[in-house]
Amino acid sequence: MRKLFTILALSLILTGCASSGLIPAGKISLGEGHGMMTQGSWSDVTYAERRYTRAVQVLSRDGPLLNQIILVRGLDAGKGLLRPADRTQPVPIFRADQTGREQVELVVETLSELGYRQVRFAQLRPASFGPDKAIRFDLTARTEDGLNLSGIAQAARVKGELYLVIFIAPSEHYFPTLKAEVEAMMNSAH
Amino acid sequence: MIRTVSALALAFCLWGSALAAPAADTVMRSANLRPASGSPEAGLWQASDEAETYARQSADLDSDPVLGAYVRNLICKLAPEYCGELRILVMTRPVLNATAAPNGYVEVYSGLMLRSRTESELAYVLGHEISHFARNHALAQWQRNKTRGNVTLAIQVGVSVVAIAAMASVANSGDFYAPNKIDYIGDAAQTLSDLAYIHGLATYFAYSREDESEADRLGQIRAHGVGYDPWAAPAIWQSVGAEVRASEYPEVRKSLARATIFDTHPLTEDRIEALKRAAGSTPHQTAEESRAEEQAYRAIIRPHLAVWLRDDLRRRDLGQSLHLISRLEAVGEDLGLLAYYRGEAYRQRHRDGDLSSALAAYRLSITHADAPAEAWRELGEAESRAGNAPAAIRALETYLTRAPGSEDRWLIESELETLKASHS
């Protein structure tokens, strides 16, 4: 029982670190010197997944189960989007020498680690992140209980740091509703 | 005549071995058993029904009718008396596991099928699970654990009370972010409550050591009784033990058990020895018989091999994956595919020396007819990293030829342009 109190107390302390709140339409930071424009308002739901590392911010319009944008704001080499649960369960990490395809693989593996099933990428295509080159690709996945999901993601490596924008939502209604808005956001990323 | 001699030889072997039929006082459950509605046991059947409904919706459910029919036929061969009531679901999960719930729904994990060297090994494990089912071990364990269930409930109530107090405190603090913090506390309390529930659930399914030993013995008898090699029973546990010892992580190596919350099958040397003693004087398969059985089983799982290996790498215990690949390679088939995944394991592990090991594996893979197109892509990337631009260009061009509709075509073409520009 003492352990339970300790964990709850720790949770309360950690609550202070959790980012939260409404993000109005306009410019949103993607890390030092980088940003992108949002057309509508979003909620910061980063706190919904405790394993995210500091470089990650998660936005949602209707709740993380219905749509979410995972922003990775300058991930250093050797770090992942997630913290490992323990020493025997390492997480996918970004390496300085990763190829473009391995960056795509990092997105797929991280989503799998988050519990998504049958995560697949498709249609890799060129994109830009300000003056730098980026890779954009489509995603499909399923939730553990079988809901079909669709997504779009963009990866860019700038000065040795990784910048990701990953949008994922149920294929029915939620993905097509926000697809164009999210693509416009990705197009504005720099 | 040959058949008669074989039958006589088999009868002699069975007579001489310790694999006698179960004792007369070993009572098996009757077919289509279902406790009366409202009885205390009915709750266990209801929980199993709910688990089955969830499993049928799961994204992990394998939809290949051929594989499903194969496993179903195998189970019906092992347990004809329950064939009509057992409902088999093959789940794509990279862990060695199978379960038979009291209501008759059976889950067979792809990780078990990938690790079985022969149908005899798979039959023994399924026979073990059917024996739990036939002997109603889950029901007995459930009755033993009623007290533990009450403790779980008490913990869940305690967590809720503490969480409500914490939420009230935050609500009265006037903090701007109070609603979010309250959500967060509620979430944390739910997680703790779920953990207590999951632990309780795990306890329900954690059979006693006696139940495990009995299921070992009865599973081996059941499989041998329909013609499977009884030496397969100790063999699969020995190979699982060897895989655990190959783990990247000292904690896993020390455990000598699969790292699952349910952890119901502790691998102890005495269990393996008991299975060997039970196999007794039954002769081992000849090398030819063993090879024929390995090849026949490989033909069954071959269509799924690539997906199952990719899933296994996702566990990120690459020492175990490399050991598993070596074991699969020992059959002498699918060598191009297996070498490719060996290369993938080295590439993902990324330790000193792993790049050259990956390169060697990809180079070996493409010498076999069954090498996947991706082997050329990864060979090209590895050659590029090793500074061998001409070899990288050749491999990447071959990849594009072999996989003209690949989803990453643009990226590979872009890499080729860069490589050619830097090489010219």
Coordinates of C-alpha atoms in Angstrom, one line a residue:
Chain A
M1 CA 0.0 0.0 0.0
R2 CA 3.0 2.3 0.8
K3 CA 4.2 1.7 -2.8
L4 CA 0.8 2.8 -4.1
F5 CA 0.9 6.0 -2.2
T6 CA 4.5 6.7 -3.4
I7 CA 3.4 6.1 -7.0
L8 CA 0.4 8.3 -6.7
A9 CA 2.5 11.1 -5.0
L10 CA 5.0 10.8 -7.8
S11 CA 2.2 11.0 -10.4
L12 CA 1.0 14.2 -8.7
I13 CA 4.5 15.7 -8.9
L14 CA 4.9 14.6 -12.5
T15 CA 1.6 16.2 -13.4
G16 CA 3.4 19.5 -13.0
C17 CA 5.7 18.6 -15.9
A18 CA 2.9 17.5 -18.2
S19 CA 2.2 20.0 -20.9
S20 CA -1.5 20.6 -21.6
G21 CA -4.0 23.1 -22.9
L22 CA -5.5 24.6 -26.1
I23 CA -3.2 25.5 -29.0
P24 CA -4.9 28.3 -31.1
A25 CA -4.5 28.5 -34.8
G26 CA -1.3 30.1 -35.9
K27 CA 2.4 29.3 -35.6
I28 CA 3.5 26.3 -33.5
S29 CA 7.1 25.7 -32.6
L30 CA 8.9 22.6 -33.9
G31 CA 12.0 23.3 -31.9
E32 CA 14.6 26.1 -32.0
G33 CA 14.2 28.1 -35.2
H34 CA 11.6 25.7 -36.6
G35 CA 7.8 25.9 -36.8
M36 CA 4.7 25.3 -38.8
M37 CA 1.3 27.0 -39.3
T38 CA -1.9 25.4 -37.9
Q39 CA -5.2 26.4 -39.5
G40 CA -7.5 25.5 -36.6
S41 CA -7.0 25.1 -32.9
W42 CA -5.7 21.9 -31.4
S43 CA -5.4 20.4 -27.9
D44 CA -2.1 19.3 -26.5
V45 CA -2.6 15.7 -25.4
T46 CA 1.1 14.8 -24.9
Y47 CA 0.3 13.8 -21.3
A48 CA -1.9 10.9 -22.6
E49 CA 1.2 8.8 -23.3
R50 CA 3.8 8.9 -20.5
R51 CA 6.5 7.1 -22.5
Y52 CA 7.1 10.1 -24.8
T53 CA 10.5 11.8 -24.5
R54 CA 11.0 15.5 -24.3
A55 CA 11.3 16.1 -28.0
V56 CA 7.7 14.9 -28.6
Q57 CA 4.5 16.9 -28.5
V58 CA 1.1 15.4 -29.4
L59 CA -1.8 17.4 -30.7
S60 CA -5.4 16.3 -31.2
R61 CA -8.6 17.9 -32.5
D62 CA -11.1 15.4 -31.1
G63 CA -9.1 13.2 -28.7
P64 CA -6.1 11.0 -29.3
L65 CA -8.2 7.9 -30.2
L66 CA -9.9 9.9 -33.0
N67 CA -7.0 11.9 -34.4
Q68 CA -3.5 12.8 -33.3
I69 CA -0.4 14.6 -34.7
I70 CA 2.8 13.5 -33.2
L71 CA 5.4 16.2 -33.5
V72 CA 9.1 15.4 -33.0
R73 CA 10.9 18.7 -32.5
G74 CA 14.6 18.0 -33.1
L75 CA 15.4 14.5 -31.8
D76 CA 19.1 14.0 -31.0
A77 CA 21.0 11.0 -32.3
G78 CA 20.8 8.1 -29.8
K79 CA 17.4 9.1 -28.6
G80 CA 13.9 7.7 -29.3
L81 CA 10.4 9.1 -29.3
L82 CA 9.7 6.8 -26.4
R83 CA 11.4 5.9 -23.1
P84 CA 12.1 2.2 -22.6
A85 CA 9.9 0.5 -20.1
D86 CA 12.9 -1.4 -18.7
R87 CA 16.4 -2.5 -19.7
T88 CA 15.1 -5.6 -21.5
Q89 CA 12.6 -3.7 -23.7
P90 CA 14.6 -1.2 -25.7
V91 CA 12.8 1.3 -28.0
P92 CA 13.5 2.3 -31.6
I93 CA 16.1 5.1 -31.6
F94 CA 17.3 7.7 -34.1
R95 CA 20.9 7.2 -35.2
A96 CA 23.0 9.9 -36.9
D97 CA 23.8 7.7 -39.9
Q98 CA 20.3 6.5 -40.6
T99 CA 19.3 6.5 -44.2
G100 CA 16.0 8.0 -45.3
R101 CA 14.4 4.6 -45.3
E102 CA 15.6 3.9 -41.8
Q103 CA 13.9 7.2 -40.7
V104 CA 10.6 5.8 -42.2
E105 CA 11.3 2.5 -40.4
L106 CA 11.8 4.4 -37.1
V107 CA 8.3 5.9 -37.5
V108 CA 6.8 2.4 -38.3
E109 CA 8.6 0.8 -35.4
T110 CA 7.7 3.5 -32.9
L111 CA 4.0 3.3 -33.9
S112 CA 4.2 -0.5 -33.4
E113 CA 5.8 0.0 -30.0
L114 CA 2.9 2.2 -29.1
G115 CA 0.6 -0.8 -29.7
Y116 CA -0.6 -0.2 -33.3
R117 CA -0.8 -3.3 -35.3
Q118 CA 0.2 -4.1 -38.9
V119 CA 1.8 -0.6 -39.4
R120 CA 2.8 -0.2 -43.1
F121 CA 4.2 2.7 -45.1
A122 CA 3.4 3.5 -48.7
Q123 CA 4.2 6.0 -51.4
L124 CA 7.4 7.6 -50.2
R125 CA 7.7 10.9 -51.9
P126 CA 9.9 14.1 -51.8
A127 CA 8.9 17.0 -49.5
S128 CA 10.6 19.9 -48.0
F129 CA 11.3 21.2 -44.5
G130 CA 12.1 24.8 -45.2
P131 CA 15.3 24.8 -47.3
D132 CA 16.0 21.2 -46.3
K133 CA 14.9 17.9 -48.0
A134 CA 12.2 15.8 -46.3
I135 CA 10.5 12.5 -47.0
R136 CA 6.7 12.2 -46.9
F137 CA 4.8 8.9 -46.8
D138 CA 1.4 7.4 -46.2
L139 CA 0.7 5.0 -43.3
T140 CA -1.9 2.3 -42.6
A141 CA -2.3 0.5 -39.3
R142 CA -4.9 -1.1 -37.1
T143 CA -5.6 -0.7 -33.4
E144 CA -5.3 -3.7 -31.2
D145 CA -9.1 -4.3 -31.4
G146 CA -9.1 -4.1 -35.2
L147 CA -10.0 -0.5 -36.1
N148 CA -8.5 0.5 -39.5
L149 CA -6.3 3.6 -39.3
S150 CA -4.7 5.8 -42.0
G151 CA -2.0 8.4 -41.7
I152 CA 0.6 10.7 -43.3
A153 CA 4.1 11.3 -42.0
Q154 CA 7.0 13.5 -42.8
A155 CA 10.6 13.1 -41.8
A156 CA 13.5 15.5 -42.1
R157 CA 17.0 15.4 -40.7
V158 CA 18.4 18.9 -40.2
K159 CA 21.9 19.5 -38.7
G160 CA 21.9 16.0 -37.2
E161 CA 18.5 16.3 -35.5
L162 CA 15.3 14.5 -36.6
Y163 CA 12.1 16.4 -37.2
L164 CA 8.9 14.3 -37.6
V165 CA 5.2 15.1 -38.2
I166 CA 3.1 12.0 -37.9
F167 CA -0.7 12.2 -38.4
I168 CA -2.8 9.2 -37.7
A169 CA -6.6 8.8 -37.4
P170 CA -9.4 6.2 -38.1
S171 CA -9.6 5.6 -41.9
E172 CA -13.3 6.2 -41.7
H173 CA -14.3 9.9 -41.4
Y174 CA -11.6 11.2 -39.2
F175 CA -8.6 10.8 -41.5
P176 CA -10.2 12.1 -44.7
T177 CA -11.8 15.0 -42.7
L178 CA -8.4 16.3 -41.5
K179 CA -6.1 15.1 -44.3
A180 CA -5.9 18.3 -46.3
E181 CA -5.5 20.5 -43.2
V182 CA -2.7 18.4 -41.9
E183 CA -0.9 18.3 -45.4
A184 CA -1.1 22.1 -45.4
M185 CA 0.5 22.1 -42.0
M186 CA 3.3 19.8 -43.2
N187 CA 3.8 22.0 -46.3
S188 CA 4.3 25.0 -44.0
A189 CA 6.8 23.2 -41.7
H190 CA 10.3 24.7 -41.8
Chain B
M1 CA 3.5 -57.0 -44.0
I2 CA 5.7 -54.0 -43.5
R3 CA 2.8 -52.2 -41.9
T4 CA 2.2 -55.2 -39.5
V5 CA 5.8 -55.2 -38.5
S6 CA 5.8 -51.5 -37.9
A7 CA 2.6 -51.8 -35.8
L8 CA 4.2 -54.6 -33.8
A9 CA 7.4 -52.5 -33.4
L10 CA 5.3 -49.5 -32.3
A11 CA 3.4 -51.6 -29.8
F12 CA 6.6 -53.0 -28.4
C13 CA 8.0 -49.5 -28.1
L14 CA 4.9 -48.2 -26.3
W15 CA 5.0 -51.2 -24.0
G16 CA 8.6 -50.7 -23.2
S17 CA 8.4 -46.9 -22.6
A18 CA 7.2 -45.0 -19.6
L19 CA 4.5 -43.4 -21.8
A20 CA 1.6 -45.5 -20.4
A21 CA -2.0 -44.4 -20.7
P22 CA -3.2 -41.9 -18.0
A23 CA -4.0 -43.6 -14.6
A24 CA -7.6 -44.9 -14.3
D25 CA -8.4 -42.3 -11.7
T26 CA -7.4 -39.4 -14.0
V27 CA -10.8 -38.0 -14.7
M28 CA -11.2 -35.9 -17.9
R29 CA -13.9 -33.4 -18.4
S30 CA -17.0 -34.4 -20.3
A31 CA -17.6 -33.0 -23.8
N32 CA -19.5 -29.7 -24.1
L33 CA -19.2 -29.0 -20.3
R34 CA -20.8 -25.7 -19.3
P35 CA -21.6 -24.9 -15.7
A36 CA -25.2 -24.0 -14.9
S37 CA -26.0 -20.3 -15.3
G38 CA -25.8 -18.5 -12.0
S39 CA -23.4 -21.1 -10.5
P40 CA -20.1 -19.8 -9.1
E41 CA -18.1 -21.5 -12.0
A42 CA -20.3 -19.8 -14.6
G43 CA -18.3 -16.6 -14.0
L44 CA -15.1 -18.3 -15.4
W45 CA -16.9 -19.4 -18.5
Q46 CA -18.4 -15.9 -19.0
A47 CA -14.9 -14.3 -18.6
S48 CA -13.7 -16.8 -21.3
D49 CA -16.5 -15.9 -23.6
E50 CA -15.6 -12.2 -23.2
A51 CA -12.0 -12.9 -23.9
E52 CA -13.0 -14.9 -27.0
T53 CA -15.1 -12.1 -28.3
Y54 CA -12.2 -9.7 -27.9
A55 CA -9.8 -12.1 -29.5
R56 CA -12.1 -12.5 -32.6
Q57 CA -12.0 -8.7 -33.1
S58 CA -8.3 -8.4 -32.5
A59 CA -6.0 -7.2 -35.2
D60 CA -3.6 -10.0 -34.2
L61 CA -6.0 -12.7 -35.5
D62 CA -4.5 -14.5 -38.4
S63 CA -7.0 -14.7 -41.3
D64 CA -5.3 -17.5 -43.4
P65 CA -7.9 -20.3 -43.7
V66 CA -5.2 -22.8 -44.7
L67 CA -3.1 -22.2 -41.5
G68 CA -6.3 -22.2 -39.4
A69 CA -7.4 -25.5 -40.9
Y70 CA -4.0 -27.0 -40.3
V71 CA -4.0 -26.2 -36.6
R72 CA -7.6 -27.2 -36.3
N73 CA -6.9 -30.6 -37.9
L74 CA -3.9 -31.1 -35.6
I75 CA -5.9 -30.3 -32.5
C76 CA -8.8 -32.6 -33.6
K77 CA -6.2 -35.4 -34.2
L78 CA -4.9 -34.9 -30.6
A79 CA -8.3 -34.5 -29.0
P80 CA -11.1 -36.1 -31.1
E81 CA -13.4 -36.2 -28.1
Y82 CA -13.3 -32.3 -27.9
C83 CA -13.0 -31.6 -31.6
G84 CA -16.6 -30.3 -32.0
E85 CA -16.3 -27.8 -29.1
L86 CA -12.8 -26.4 -29.6
R87 CA -12.6 -23.1 -31.5
I88 CA -9.1 -22.4 -32.7
L89 CA -7.7 -18.9 -33.3
V90 CA -4.2 -18.4 -34.6
M91 CA -2.8 -15.1 -33.3
T92 CA 0.1 -13.3 -34.9
R93 CA 2.1 -12.7 -31.8
P94 CA 5.9 -13.3 -31.6
V95 CA 5.8 -15.2 -28.3
L96 CA 5.9 -18.9 -27.7
N97 CA 2.4 -19.4 -26.2
A98 CA -0.9 -21.3 -26.6
T99 CA -3.9 -21.3 -24.4
A100 CA -7.1 -23.3 -24.1
A101 CA -9.8 -21.4 -22.2
P102 CA -12.4 -23.3 -20.1
N103 CA -15.2 -22.4 -22.6
G104 CA -13.3 -24.2 -25.4
Y105 CA -11.6 -21.3 -27.3
V106 CA -8.0 -21.9 -28.1
E107 CA -5.4 -19.4 -29.0
V108 CA -2.2 -20.6 -30.8
Y109 CA 0.5 -17.9 -31.1
S110 CA 2.6 -17.6 -34.3
G111 CA 5.7 -17.4 -32.0
L112 CA 5.0 -21.1 -31.0
M113 CA 4.6 -22.2 -34.6
L114 CA 7.8 -20.4 -35.6
R115 CA 9.7 -22.0 -32.8
S116 CA 8.4 -25.5 -33.4
R117 CA 11.0 -27.5 -35.4
T118 CA 8.5 -30.2 -36.3
E119 CA 4.8 -31.0 -36.1
S120 CA 5.7 -33.3 -33.2
E121 CA 7.0 -30.4 -31.2
L122 CA 3.8 -28.3 -31.9
A123 CA 1.6 -31.3 -31.2
Y124 CA 3.3 -31.8 -27.8
V125 CA 2.6 -28.1 -26.8
L126 CA -0.9 -28.2 -28.0
G127 CA -1.4 -31.6 -26.2
H128 CA -0.1 -29.8 -23.0
E129 CA -2.8 -27.1 -23.4
I130 CA -5.5 -29.6 -24.2
S131 CA -4.6 -31.5 -21.1
H132 CA -5.1 -28.3 -19.0
F133 CA -8.5 -28.0 -20.7
A134 CA -9.4 -31.7 -20.3
R135 CA -8.4 -31.8 -16.6
N136 CA -10.2 -28.5 -15.9
H137 CA -7.1 -27.0 -14.4
A138 CA -8.4 -23.4 -15.0
L139 CA -11.5 -24.1 -12.9
A140 CA -9.5 -25.7 -10.1
Q141 CA -7.1 -22.8 -10.1
W142 CA -10.0 -20.3 -10.2
Q143 CA -11.5 -21.9 -7.1
R144 CA -8.1 -21.8 -5.3
N145 CA -7.7 -18.1 -6.2
K146 CA -11.1 -16.7 -5.1
T147 CA -9.3 -15.3 -2.0
R148 CA -6.7 -13.6 -4.2
G149 CA -9.5 -12.1 -6.3
N150 CA -10.9 -10.5 -3.2
V151 CA -7.5 -9.0 -2.4
T152 CA -7.3 -7.6 -6.0
L153 CA -10.7 -6.0 -5.5
A154 CA -9.6 -4.5 -2.2
I155 CA -6.5 -3.0 -3.9
Q156 CA -8.7 -1.5 -6.7
V157 CA -11.1 0.1 -4.2
G158 CA -8.1 1.5 -2.2
V159 CA -6.6 3.0 -5.4
S160 CA -9.9 4.6 -6.2
V161 CA -10.3 6.2 -2.8
V162 CA -6.8 7.7 -2.8
A163 CA -7.3 9.0 -6.4
I164 CA -10.6 10.7 -5.5
A165 CA -8.9 12.4 -2.5
A166 CA -6.0 13.6 -4.7
M167 CA -8.5 14.9 -7.4
A168 CA -10.5 16.8 -4.8
S169 CA -7.3 18.4 -3.6
V170 CA -6.3 19.5 -7.1
A171 CA -9.8 20.7 -7.8
N172 CA -9.7 23.0 -4.8
S173 CA -6.3 24.4 -5.6
G174 CA -7.5 26.9 -8.2
D175 CA -4.8 25.8 -10.6
F176 CA -5.5 26.8 -14.2
Y177 CA -4.5 23.3 -15.4
A178 CA -6.6 21.5 -12.7
P179 CA -8.9 19.8 -15.2
N180 CA -6.0 18.3 -17.0
K181 CA -4.3 17.3 -13.8
I182 CA -7.5 15.6 -12.6
D183 CA -7.6 13.7 -15.8
Y184 CA -4.0 12.7 -15.3
I185 CA -4.6 11.4 -11.8
G186 CA -7.7 9.5 -12.9
D187 CA -5.6 8.0 -15.7
A188 CA -2.8 7.0 -13.2
A189 CA -5.4 5.5 -10.8
Q190 CA -7.0 3.6 -13.7
T191 CA -3.5 2.3 -14.7
L192 CA -2.8 1.1 -11.1
S193 CA -6.3 -0.5 -10.9
D194 CA -5.7 -2.2 -14.3
L195 CA -2.4 -3.5 -13.1
A196 CA -4.0 -5.0 -10.0
Y197 CA -6.7 -6.5 -12.3
I198 CA -4.1 -7.8 -14.7
H199 CA -2.1 -9.3 -11.9
G200 CA -5.3 -11.0 -10.6
L201 CA -6.1 -12.2 -14.1
A202 CA -2.6 -13.6 -14.5
T203 CA -3.0 -15.4 -11.2
Y204 CA -6.2 -17.0 -12.5
F205 CA -4.3 -18.5 -15.4
A206 CA -1.1 -19.3 -13.6
Y207 CA -1.4 -23.0 -13.1
S208 CA 0.2 -24.7 -10.2
R209 CA 3.5 -26.6 -10.7
E210 CA 1.6 -29.8 -10.2
D211 CA -0.9 -28.9 -12.9
E212 CA 2.0 -28.0 -15.3
S213 CA 3.7 -31.3 -14.6
E214 CA 0.5 -33.2 -15.2
A215 CA -0.2 -31.3 -18.4
D216 CA 3.4 -32.0 -19.5
R217 CA 2.9 -35.8 -18.9
L218 CA -0.6 -36.0 -20.4
G219 CA 0.3 -33.8 -23.4
Q220 CA 3.2 -36.0 -24.2
I221 CA 1.1 -39.2 -23.9
R222 CA -1.7 -37.6 -26.0
A223 CA 0.8 -36.6 -28.8
H224 CA 2.6 -39.9 -28.7
G225 CA -0.7 -41.8 -28.7
V226 CA -1.5 -40.5 -32.2
G227 CA 2.0 -41.1 -33.6
Y228 CA 4.1 -38.1 -32.7
D229 CA 7.7 -38.4 -31.5
P230 CA 7.8 -38.2 -27.7
W231 CA 11.3 -36.8 -27.7
A232 CA 9.9 -33.7 -29.3
A233 CA 8.5 -32.7 -25.8
P234 CA 11.9 -32.3 -24.1
A235 CA 13.4 -31.0 -27.3
I236 CA 11.2 -27.9 -27.7
W237 CA 11.8 -26.9 -24.1
Q238 CA 15.5 -27.4 -24.5
S239 CA 15.6 -25.2 -27.6
V240 CA 13.5 -22.5 -25.8
G241 CA 16.0 -22.7 -22.9
A242 CA 18.9 -22.2 -25.4
E243 CA 17.1 -19.2 -27.0
V244 CA 16.6 -17.6 -23.6
R245 CA 20.3 -18.1 -22.8
A246 CA 21.1 -16.3 -26.1
S247 CA 19.3 -13.2 -25.0
E248 CA 21.0 -9.8 -25.2
Y249 CA 19.9 -9.1 -21.6
P250 CA 21.3 -10.6 -18.4
E251 CA 17.9 -10.3 -16.7
V252 CA 16.3 -12.5 -19.4
R253 CA 19.2 -15.0 -19.4
K254 CA 18.9 -15.4 -15.7
S255 CA 15.2 -15.9 -15.7
L256 CA 15.3 -18.9 -18.1
A257 CA 11.6 -18.3 -18.7
R258 CA 9.8 -16.4 -21.3
A259 CA 9.3 -12.8 -20.3
T260 CA 5.6 -12.6 -20.1
I261 CA 3.3 -11.4 -17.3
F262 CA 1.6 -14.8 -17.3
D263 CA 4.9 -16.7 -17.1
T264 CA 2.9 -19.9 -16.6
H265 CA 5.5 -22.2 -18.0
P266 CA 8.7 -22.0 -16.0
L267 CA 11.4 -23.9 -17.8
T268 CA 13.2 -26.1 -15.3
E269 CA 15.7 -28.7 -15.9
D270 CA 13.6 -31.2 -13.8
R271 CA 10.6 -30.7 -16.1
I272 CA 12.8 -31.5 -19.2
E273 CA 14.3 -34.5 -17.4
A274 CA 10.8 -35.7 -16.5
L275 CA 9.8 -35.6 -20.1
K276 CA 13.0 -37.4 -21.1
R277 CA 12.3 -40.1 -18.5
A278 CA 8.7 -40.4 -19.8
A279 CA 10.0 -40.9 -23.4
G280 CA 12.1 -43.7 -21.8
S281 CA 13.0 -46.4 -24.2
T282 CA 11.1 -45.0 -27.2
P283 CA 13.7 -44.9 -30.0
H284 CA 14.8 -41.6 -31.3
Q285 CA 13.8 -40.7 -34.9
T286 CA 16.4 -41.6 -37.5
A287 CA 18.2 -38.7 -39.2
E288 CA 16.0 -39.3 -42.3
E289 CA 12.8 -39.4 -40.3
S290 CA 13.7 -36.2 -38.5
R291 CA 14.6 -34.4 -41.7
A292 CA 11.4 -35.5 -43.4
E293 CA 9.3 -34.2 -40.5
E294 CA 11.2 -30.9 -40.4
Q295 CA 10.8 -30.4 -44.1
A296 CA 7.1 -31.3 -44.0
Y297 CA 6.5 -28.8 -41.2
R298 CA 8.5 -26.1 -42.9
A299 CA 6.3 -26.4 -46.0
I300 CA 3.3 -25.6 -43.7
I301 CA 4.7 -22.5 -42.1
R302 CA 6.7 -21.2 -45.1
P303 CA 4.1 -18.7 -46.4
H304 CA 4.2 -17.0 -43.0
L305 CA 7.9 -17.2 -42.3
A306 CA 8.8 -13.7 -43.4
V307 CA 6.0 -11.9 -41.4
W308 CA 6.8 -14.0 -38.3
L309 CA 10.5 -13.3 -38.5
R310 CA 9.9 -9.5 -39.0
D311 CA 7.6 -9.6 -35.9
D312 CA 10.2 -11.4 -33.9
L313 CA 12.8 -8.7 -34.7
R314 CA 10.4 -6.2 -33.3
R315 CA 10.9 -7.8 -29.8
R316 CA 14.4 -6.2 -30.1
D317 CA 16.1 -9.0 -28.3
L318 CA 18.3 -9.6 -31.3
G319 CA 20.5 -12.3 -29.6
Q320 CA 17.4 -14.4 -29.3
S321 CA 16.3 -13.6 -32.8
L322 CA 19.8 -14.6 -34.2
H323 CA 19.6 -17.9 -32.2
L324 CA 16.1 -18.6 -33.6
I325 CA 17.3 -17.9 -37.2
S326 CA 20.3 -20.3 -36.7
R327 CA 17.8 -23.0 -35.6
L328 CA 15.6 -22.4 -38.6
E329 CA 18.7 -22.5 -40.9
A330 CA 19.6 -25.9 -39.5
V331 CA 16.7 -27.4 -41.5
G332 CA 18.7 -26.4 -44.7
E333 CA 15.8 -24.6 -46.4
D334 CA 14.7 -21.0 -46.9
L335 CA 18.3 -20.0 -46.7
G336 CA 18.0 -16.8 -48.7
L337 CA 15.1 -15.5 -46.6
L338 CA 16.8 -16.5 -43.3
A339 CA 20.1 -14.9 -44.3
Y340 CA 18.2 -11.7 -45.1
Y341 CA 16.7 -11.6 -41.7
R342 CA 20.0 -12.5 -40.1
G343 CA 21.4 -9.4 -41.9
E344 CA 18.4 -7.4 -40.6
A345 CA 19.1 -8.5 -37.0
Y346 CA 22.7 -7.3 -37.3
R347 CA 21.7 -4.1 -39.0
Q348 CA 19.2 -3.3 -36.3
R349 CA 21.5 -4.3 -33.4
H350 CA 24.2 -1.9 -34.8
R351 CA 27.0 -2.9 -32.5
D352 CA 30.7 -2.8 -33.4
G353 CA 31.3 -5.4 -36.1
D354 CA 27.6 -5.8 -36.9
L355 CA 27.8 -3.8 -40.2
S356 CA 30.3 -6.3 -41.6
S357 CA 28.2 -9.2 -40.3
A358 CA 25.1 -7.7 -41.9
L359 CA 26.9 -7.2 -45.2
A360 CA 28.1 -10.8 -45.2
A361 CA 24.5 -12.0 -44.5
Y362 CA 23.0 -9.9 -47.3
R363 CA 25.7 -11.1 -49.7
L364 CA 24.9 -14.7 -48.8
S365 CA 21.2 -14.1 -49.0
I366 CA 21.3 -13.0 -52.7
T367 CA 23.1 -16.2 -53.7
H368 CA 19.9 -18.2 -52.9
A369 CA 16.9 -18.3 -55.2
D370 CA 14.5 -17.4 -52.3
A371 CA 16.2 -14.2 -51.4
P372 CA 13.6 -11.4 -51.1
A373 CA 14.0 -8.3 -53.2
E374 CA 14.7 -6.3 -50.0
A375 CA 18.0 -8.3 -49.6
W376 CA 19.4 -6.3 -52.6
R377 CA 18.2 -3.0 -51.2
E378 CA 19.8 -3.7 -47.8
L379 CA 22.9 -5.0 -49.5
G380 CA 23.1 -1.8 -51.4
E381 CA 22.7 0.3 -48.3
A382 CA 25.3 -1.7 -46.4
E383 CA 27.8 -1.6 -49.3
S384 CA 27.3 2.2 -49.5
R385 CA 28.0 2.5 -45.7
A386 CA 31.1 0.3 -46.2
G387 CA 32.3 2.7 -48.9
N388 CA 31.8 0.3 -51.9
A389 CA 29.9 2.6 -54.2
P390 CA 30.0 0.4 -57.4
A391 CA 28.7 -2.6 -55.4
A392 CA 26.0 -0.4 -53.8
I393 CA 24.9 0.9 -57.2
R394 CA 24.6 -2.6 -58.6
A395 CA 22.6 -3.9 -55.7
L396 CA 20.2 -1.0 -55.6
E397 CA 19.6 -1.2 -59.3
T398 CA 18.9 -4.9 -58.9
Y399 CA 16.4 -4.1 -56.2
L400 CA 14.5 -1.7 -58.4
T401 CA 14.5 -4.3 -61.2
R402 CA 13.2 -7.0 -58.8
A403 CA 10.7 -4.8 -57.1
P404 CA 9.5 -2.4 -59.8
G405 CA 6.4 -1.3 -57.9
S406 CA 8.1 -0.8 -54.5
E407 CA 6.7 1.9 -52.3
D408 CA 10.2 3.3 -51.7
R409 CA 11.2 3.5 -55.3
W410 CA 11.6 7.3 -55.3
L411 CA 13.9 7.2 -52.3
I412 CA 16.1 4.5 -53.8
E413 CA 16.3 6.3 -57.1
S414 CA 17.3 9.4 -55.3
E415 CA 20.1 7.5 -53.4
L416 CA 21.3 6.0 -56.7
E417 CA 21.6 9.5 -58.2
T418 CA 23.7 10.7 -55.2
L419 CA 25.9 7.5 -55.3
K420 CA 26.5 7.8 -59.1
A421 CA 27.2 11.5 -58.8
S422 CA 29.8 10.9 -56.0
H423 CA 31.3 8.0 -57.8
S424 CA 31.7 9.6 -61.2

